[in-house]
Short mmCIF file of C-alpha atoms in Angstrom, two decimals:
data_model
loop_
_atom_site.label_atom_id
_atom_site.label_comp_id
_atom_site.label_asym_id
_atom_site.label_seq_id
_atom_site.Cartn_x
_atom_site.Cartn_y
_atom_site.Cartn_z
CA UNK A 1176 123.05 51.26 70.63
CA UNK A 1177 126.03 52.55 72.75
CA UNK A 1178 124.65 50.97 75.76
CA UNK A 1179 124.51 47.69 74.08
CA UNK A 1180 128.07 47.94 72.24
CA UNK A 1181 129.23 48.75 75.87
CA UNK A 1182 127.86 45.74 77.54
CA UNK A 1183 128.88 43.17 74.75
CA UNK A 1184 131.97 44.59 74.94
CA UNK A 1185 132.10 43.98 78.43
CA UNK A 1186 131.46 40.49 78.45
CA UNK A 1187 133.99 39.76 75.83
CA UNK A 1188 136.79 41.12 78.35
CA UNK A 1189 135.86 39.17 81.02
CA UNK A 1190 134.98 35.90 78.83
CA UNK A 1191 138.76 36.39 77.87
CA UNK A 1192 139.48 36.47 81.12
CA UNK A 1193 137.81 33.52 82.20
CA UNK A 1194 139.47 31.77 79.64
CA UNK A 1195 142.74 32.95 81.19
CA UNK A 1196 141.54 31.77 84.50
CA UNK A 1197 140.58 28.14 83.56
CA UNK A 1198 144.28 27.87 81.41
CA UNK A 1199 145.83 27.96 85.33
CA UNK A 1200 144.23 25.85 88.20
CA UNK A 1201 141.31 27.32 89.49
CA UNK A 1202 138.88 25.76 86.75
CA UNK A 1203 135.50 25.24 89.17
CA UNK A 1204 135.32 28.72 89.88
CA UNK A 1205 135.75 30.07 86.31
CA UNK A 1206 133.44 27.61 85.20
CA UNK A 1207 130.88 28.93 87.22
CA UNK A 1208 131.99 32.30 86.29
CA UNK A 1209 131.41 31.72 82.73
CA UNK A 1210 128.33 30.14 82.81
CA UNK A 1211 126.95 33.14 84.70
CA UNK A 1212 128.72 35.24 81.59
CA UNK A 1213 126.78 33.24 78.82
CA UNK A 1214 123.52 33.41 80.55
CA UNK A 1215 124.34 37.26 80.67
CA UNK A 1216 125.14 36.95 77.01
CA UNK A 1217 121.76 35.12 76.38
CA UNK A 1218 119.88 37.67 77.56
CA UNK A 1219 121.98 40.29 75.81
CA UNK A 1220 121.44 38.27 72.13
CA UNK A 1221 117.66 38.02 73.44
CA UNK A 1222 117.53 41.74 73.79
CA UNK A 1223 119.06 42.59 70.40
CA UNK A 1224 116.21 40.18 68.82
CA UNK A 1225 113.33 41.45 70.68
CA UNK A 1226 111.57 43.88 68.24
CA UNK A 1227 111.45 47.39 68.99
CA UNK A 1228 107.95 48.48 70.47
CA UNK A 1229 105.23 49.29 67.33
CA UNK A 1230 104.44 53.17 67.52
CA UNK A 1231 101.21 53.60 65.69
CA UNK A 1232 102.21 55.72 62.72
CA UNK A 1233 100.36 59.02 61.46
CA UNK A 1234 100.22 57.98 58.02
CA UNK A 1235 98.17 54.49 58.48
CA UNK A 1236 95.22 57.04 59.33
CA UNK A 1237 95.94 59.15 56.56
CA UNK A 1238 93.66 58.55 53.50
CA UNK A 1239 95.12 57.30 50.21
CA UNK A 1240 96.21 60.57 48.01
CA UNK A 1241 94.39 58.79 44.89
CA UNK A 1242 90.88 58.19 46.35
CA UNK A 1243 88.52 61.56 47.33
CA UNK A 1244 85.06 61.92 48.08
CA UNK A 1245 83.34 62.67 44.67
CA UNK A 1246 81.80 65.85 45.03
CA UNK A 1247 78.64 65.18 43.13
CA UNK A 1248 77.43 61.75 44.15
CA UNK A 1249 79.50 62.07 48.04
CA UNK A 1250 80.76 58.69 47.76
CA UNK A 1251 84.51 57.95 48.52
CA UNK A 1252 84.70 56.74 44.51
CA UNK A 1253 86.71 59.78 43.04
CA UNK A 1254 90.37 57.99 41.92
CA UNK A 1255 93.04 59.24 39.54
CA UNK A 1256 93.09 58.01 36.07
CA UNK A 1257 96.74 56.85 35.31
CA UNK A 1258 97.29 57.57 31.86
CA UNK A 1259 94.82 60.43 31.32
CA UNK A 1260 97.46 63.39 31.34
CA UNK A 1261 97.57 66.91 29.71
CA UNK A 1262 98.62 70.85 29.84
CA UNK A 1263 96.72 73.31 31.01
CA UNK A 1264 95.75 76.59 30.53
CA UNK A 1265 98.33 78.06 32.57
CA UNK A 1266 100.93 75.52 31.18
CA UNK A 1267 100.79 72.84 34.11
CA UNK A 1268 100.24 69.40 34.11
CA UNK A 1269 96.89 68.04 34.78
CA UNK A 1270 95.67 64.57 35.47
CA UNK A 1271 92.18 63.45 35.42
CA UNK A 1272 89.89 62.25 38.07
CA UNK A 1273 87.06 60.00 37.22
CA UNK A 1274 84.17 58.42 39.98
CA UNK A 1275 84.36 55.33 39.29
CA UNK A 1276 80.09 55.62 41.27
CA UNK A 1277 78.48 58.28 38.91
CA UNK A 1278 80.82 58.88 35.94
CA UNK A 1279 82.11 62.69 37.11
CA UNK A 1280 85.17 63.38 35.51
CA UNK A 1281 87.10 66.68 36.70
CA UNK A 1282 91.32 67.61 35.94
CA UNK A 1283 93.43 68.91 38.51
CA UNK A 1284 96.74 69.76 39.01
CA UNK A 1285 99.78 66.84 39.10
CA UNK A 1286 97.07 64.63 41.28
#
């Protein structure tokens, strides 16, 4: 982001400058001068818009924390149910986990 604070800055200095230059009598040559500067400045606003490059992300791959492989009927059916919460033994929150394939219900620890 330095780099590109460094070059905008840049071209504002010597767009004032141009401007300086066509207030005196040399206008065809700072006219040229600052049409190279806004095509520079074009490409500048075109590489602040281009979207970064997509990275694929770890997590996409990852499977969803509320859906597990049941492990009596082995199908991917095994979700939390949201308002099914109690203690436990041991004073810990539990939350239950029903197949929504076979009907296997088990609690576990804050799912």
């Amino acid at each position: 982001m330095t780099d590109m604070a460094s070059r905008l800055e840049s071209i504002r200095d010597r767009l004032a400058a141009v401007a300086a230059e066509m207030a005196g009598s040399s206008q065809t040559g700072a006219a040229g001068r600052l049409q190279s500067l806004a095509g520079e400045l074009e490409r500048v606003v075109a590489d602040l818009k281009e979207p970064p490059p997509a990275q694929r992300s770890r997590t996409a791959r990852r499977r969803l924390p509320d859906v597990e492989k049941c492990p009596r009927c082995t199908i991917r059916s095994l979700r939390i149910v949201p308002d099914e919460v109690h203690t436990g033994a041991d004073g810990v929150e539990e939350v239950l986990w029903r197949c929504t394939s076979c009907g296997h219900e088990v609690w576990r620890k804050d799912g």
